[in-house]
Amino acid sequence: MGVLEHKSPLQAHQARQLLRAMADPLRLQVIEALGGGERCVCDLTGELGLAQSKLSFHLKVLREAGLVVAREQGRWIYYRLRSEALQDLQHWLAGLADRCDQPARGCN
């Protein structure tokens, strides 16, 4: 399923993998399109103006990162975001935000 199969807090290497997958502009467009709910790959190709082969590559990267899941129905494949992955990343970022204003400890 990807890097987020467990329920322990997100580790830095997992956050990097998620952020790397999200950093590509086309993959971010796919994520935004899936933000409205599950979508058929045929709808995504039309909406995003991508060839199916190019979209499939980006969906594979997102699946491997644990950001999306797919299900088959007949001859179509439907994709949806994994809300758990987004929540895990949100908690990881919140932890950074909580700690970033701490003053430096003195040098030795």
PDB file of C-alpha atoms in Angstrom:
ATOM      1  CA  MET A   1       0.000   0.000   0.000  1.00  0.00           C
ATOM      2  CA  GLY A   2       2.896   2.377   0.519  1.00  0.00           C
ATOM      3  CA  VAL A   3       4.848   3.925   3.343  1.00  0.00           C
ATOM      4  CA  LEU A   4       1.855   4.584   5.569  1.00  0.00           C
ATOM      5  CA  GLU A   5       0.544   1.109   6.366  1.00  0.00           C
ATOM      6  CA  HIS A   6       1.112   1.504  10.089  1.00  0.00           C
ATOM      7  CA  LYS A   7      -0.404   3.829  12.680  1.00  0.00           C
ATOM      8  CA  SER A   8       2.774   5.057  14.395  1.00  0.00           C
ATOM      9  CA  PRO A   9       3.701   8.724  13.942  1.00  0.00           C
ATOM     10  CA  LEU A  10       5.038   9.688  10.549  1.00  0.00           C
ATOM     11  CA  GLN A  11       8.810   9.481  10.367  1.00  0.00           C
ATOM     12  CA  ALA A  12      10.927  12.082   8.562  1.00  0.00           C
ATOM     13  CA  HIS A  13      11.831   9.697   5.703  1.00  0.00           C
ATOM     14  CA  GLN A  14       8.122   8.975   5.169  1.00  0.00           C
ATOM     15  CA  ALA A  15       7.302  12.683   5.145  1.00  0.00           C
ATOM     16  CA  ARG A  16      10.063  13.238   2.578  1.00  0.00           C
ATOM     17  CA  GLN A  17       8.596  10.526   0.346  1.00  0.00           C
ATOM     18  CA  LEU A  18       5.121  12.065   0.561  1.00  0.00           C
ATOM     19  CA  LEU A  19       6.402  15.579  -0.079  1.00  0.00           C
ATOM     20  CA  ARG A  20       8.553  14.389  -2.986  1.00  0.00           C
ATOM     21  CA  ALA A  21       5.520  12.728  -4.571  1.00  0.00           C
ATOM     22  CA  MET A  22       3.454  15.879  -4.060  1.00  0.00           C
ATOM     23  CA  ALA A  23       6.142  18.260  -5.329  1.00  0.00           C
ATOM     24  CA  ASP A  24       5.613  17.532  -9.022  1.00  0.00           C
ATOM     25  CA  PRO A  25       3.155  20.068 -10.499  1.00  0.00           C
ATOM     26  CA  LEU A  26       1.214  17.422 -12.453  1.00  0.00           C
ATOM     27  CA  ARG A  27       0.918  15.144  -9.428  1.00  0.00           C
ATOM     28  CA  LEU A  28      -0.270  18.085  -7.370  1.00  0.00           C
ATOM     29  CA  GLN A  29      -2.972  18.682  -9.987  1.00  0.00           C
ATOM     30  CA  VAL A  30      -3.988  15.024  -9.691  1.00  0.00           C
ATOM     31  CA  ILE A  31      -4.145  15.368  -5.908  1.00  0.00           C
ATOM     32  CA  GLU A  32      -6.268  18.498  -6.215  1.00  0.00           C
ATOM     33  CA  ALA A  33      -8.608  16.749  -8.660  1.00  0.00           C
ATOM     34  CA  LEU A  34      -8.976  13.826  -6.250  1.00  0.00           C
ATOM     35  CA  GLY A  35      -9.649  16.263  -3.414  1.00  0.00           C
ATOM     36  CA  GLY A  36     -13.292  16.242  -4.480  1.00  0.00           C
ATOM     37  CA  GLY A  37     -13.590  12.481  -4.087  1.00  0.00           C
ATOM     38  CA  GLU A  38     -13.002   9.294  -6.004  1.00  0.00           C
ATOM     39  CA  ARG A  39     -12.506   9.671  -9.762  1.00  0.00           C
ATOM     40  CA  CYS A  40     -12.279   7.371 -12.748  1.00  0.00           C
ATOM     41  CA  VAL A  41      -9.013   7.518 -14.620  1.00  0.00           C
ATOM     42  CA  CYS A  42     -10.948   8.410 -17.797  1.00  0.00           C
ATOM     43  CA  ASP A  43     -12.340  11.513 -16.049  1.00  0.00           C
ATOM     44  CA  LEU A  44      -8.887  12.512 -14.835  1.00  0.00           C
ATOM     45  CA  THR A  45      -7.310  12.259 -18.303  1.00  0.00           C
ATOM     46  CA  GLY A  46      -9.957  14.564 -19.734  1.00  0.00           C
ATOM     47  CA  GLU A  47      -9.951  17.041 -16.865  1.00  0.00           C
ATOM     48  CA  LEU A  48      -6.170  17.306 -16.628  1.00  0.00           C
ATOM     49  CA  GLY A  49      -5.492  17.070 -20.370  1.00  0.00           C
ATOM     50  CA  LEU A  50      -2.984  14.253 -19.898  1.00  0.00           C
ATOM     51  CA  ALA A  51      -2.357  11.170 -21.975  1.00  0.00           C
ATOM     52  CA  GLN A  52      -3.352   8.027 -20.119  1.00  0.00           C
ATOM     53  CA  SER A  53       0.242   6.742 -20.079  1.00  0.00           C
ATOM     54  CA  LYS A  54       1.522   9.953 -18.482  1.00  0.00           C
ATOM     55  CA  LEU A  55      -1.328  10.002 -15.949  1.00  0.00           C
ATOM     56  CA  SER A  56      -0.715   6.330 -15.120  1.00  0.00           C
ATOM     57  CA  PHE A  57       2.928   7.077 -14.337  1.00  0.00           C
ATOM     58  CA  HIS A  58       2.005   9.883 -11.950  1.00  0.00           C
ATOM     59  CA  LEU A  59      -0.740   7.813 -10.304  1.00  0.00           C
ATOM     60  CA  LYS A  60       1.777   5.006  -9.778  1.00  0.00           C
ATOM     61  CA  VAL A  61       4.148   7.381  -7.976  1.00  0.00           C
ATOM     62  CA  LEU A  62       1.285   8.637  -5.789  1.00  0.00           C
ATOM     63  CA  ARG A  63       0.183   5.055  -5.029  1.00  0.00           C
ATOM     64  CA  GLU A  64       3.709   3.973  -4.128  1.00  0.00           C
ATOM     65  CA  ALA A  65       4.016   6.957  -1.789  1.00  0.00           C
ATOM     66  CA  GLY A  66       0.764   5.906  -0.100  1.00  0.00           C
ATOM     67  CA  LEU A  67      -1.187   9.009  -1.111  1.00  0.00           C
ATOM     68  CA  VAL A  68      -3.798   7.347  -3.314  1.00  0.00           C
ATOM     69  CA  VAL A  69      -5.516   3.990  -3.597  1.00  0.00           C
ATOM     70  CA  ALA A  70      -7.130   2.410  -6.622  1.00  0.00           C
ATOM     71  CA  ARG A  71     -10.031   0.051  -7.146  1.00  0.00           C
ATOM     72  CA  GLU A  72     -11.168  -1.677 -10.294  1.00  0.00           C
ATOM     73  CA  GLN A  73     -14.758  -1.793 -11.389  1.00  0.00           C
ATOM     74  CA  GLY A  74     -15.336  -3.497 -14.697  1.00  0.00           C
ATOM     75  CA  ARG A  75     -12.815  -2.130 -17.137  1.00  0.00           C
ATOM     76  CA  TRP A  76     -12.303   1.138 -15.261  1.00  0.00           C
ATOM     77  CA  ILE A  77      -9.960   2.041 -12.434  1.00  0.00           C
ATOM     78  CA  TYR A  78     -11.066   4.521  -9.796  1.00  0.00           C
ATOM     79  CA  TYR A  79      -8.642   6.482  -7.633  1.00  0.00           C
ATOM     80  CA  ARG A  80      -9.093   8.300  -4.366  1.00  0.00           C
ATOM     81  CA  LEU A  81      -6.854  10.095  -1.913  1.00  0.00           C
ATOM     82  CA  ARG A  82      -5.937   8.346   1.315  1.00  0.00           C
ATOM     83  CA  SER A  83      -7.130  10.836   3.906  1.00  0.00           C
ATOM     84  CA  GLU A  84      -4.969   9.031   6.470  1.00  0.00           C
ATOM     85  CA  ALA A  85      -1.837   9.929   4.517  1.00  0.00           C
ATOM     86  CA  LEU A  86      -2.809  13.582   4.373  1.00  0.00           C
ATOM     87  CA  GLN A  87      -3.650  13.590   8.084  1.00  0.00           C
ATOM     88  CA  ASP A  88      -0.330  11.933   8.954  1.00  0.00           C
ATOM     89  CA  LEU A  89       1.527  14.562   6.938  1.00  0.00           C
ATOM     90  CA  GLN A  90      -0.533  17.315   8.534  1.00  0.00           C
ATOM     91  CA  HIS A  91       0.401  16.057  12.026  1.00  0.00           C
ATOM     92  CA  TRP A  92       4.061  15.805  11.061  1.00  0.00           C
ATOM     93  CA  LEU A  93       4.042  19.397   9.759  1.00  0.00           C
ATOM     94  CA  ALA A  94       2.192  20.583  12.875  1.00  0.00           C
ATOM     95  CA  GLY A  95       4.946  19.037  14.984  1.00  0.00           C
ATOM     96  CA  LEU A  96       7.517  21.040  13.039  1.00  0.00           C
ATOM     97  CA  ALA A  97       5.462  24.196  13.477  1.00  0.00           C
ATOM     98  CA  ASP A  98       5.190  23.599  17.215  1.00  0.00           C
ATOM     99  CA  ARG A  99       8.968  23.262  17.581  1.00  0.00           C
ATOM    100  CA  CYS A 100      10.272  25.832  15.089  1.00  0.00           C
ATOM    101  CA  ASP A 101      10.025  28.846  17.411  1.00  0.00           C
ATOM    102  CA  GLN A 102      12.125  27.320  20.181  1.00  0.00           C
ATOM    103  CA  PRO A 103      15.213  29.394  20.949  1.00  0.00           C
ATOM    104  CA  ALA A 104      18.638  27.928  20.308  1.00  0.00           C
ATOM    105  CA  ARG A 105      20.421  26.191  23.104  1.00  0.00           C
ATOM    106  CA  GLY A 106      23.777  27.763  23.821  1.00  0.00           C
ATOM    107  CA  CYS A 107      26.842  26.526  21.971  1.00  0.00           C
ATOM    108  CA  ASN A 108      29.360  24.447  23.868  1.00  0.00           C
TER     109      ASN A 108
END
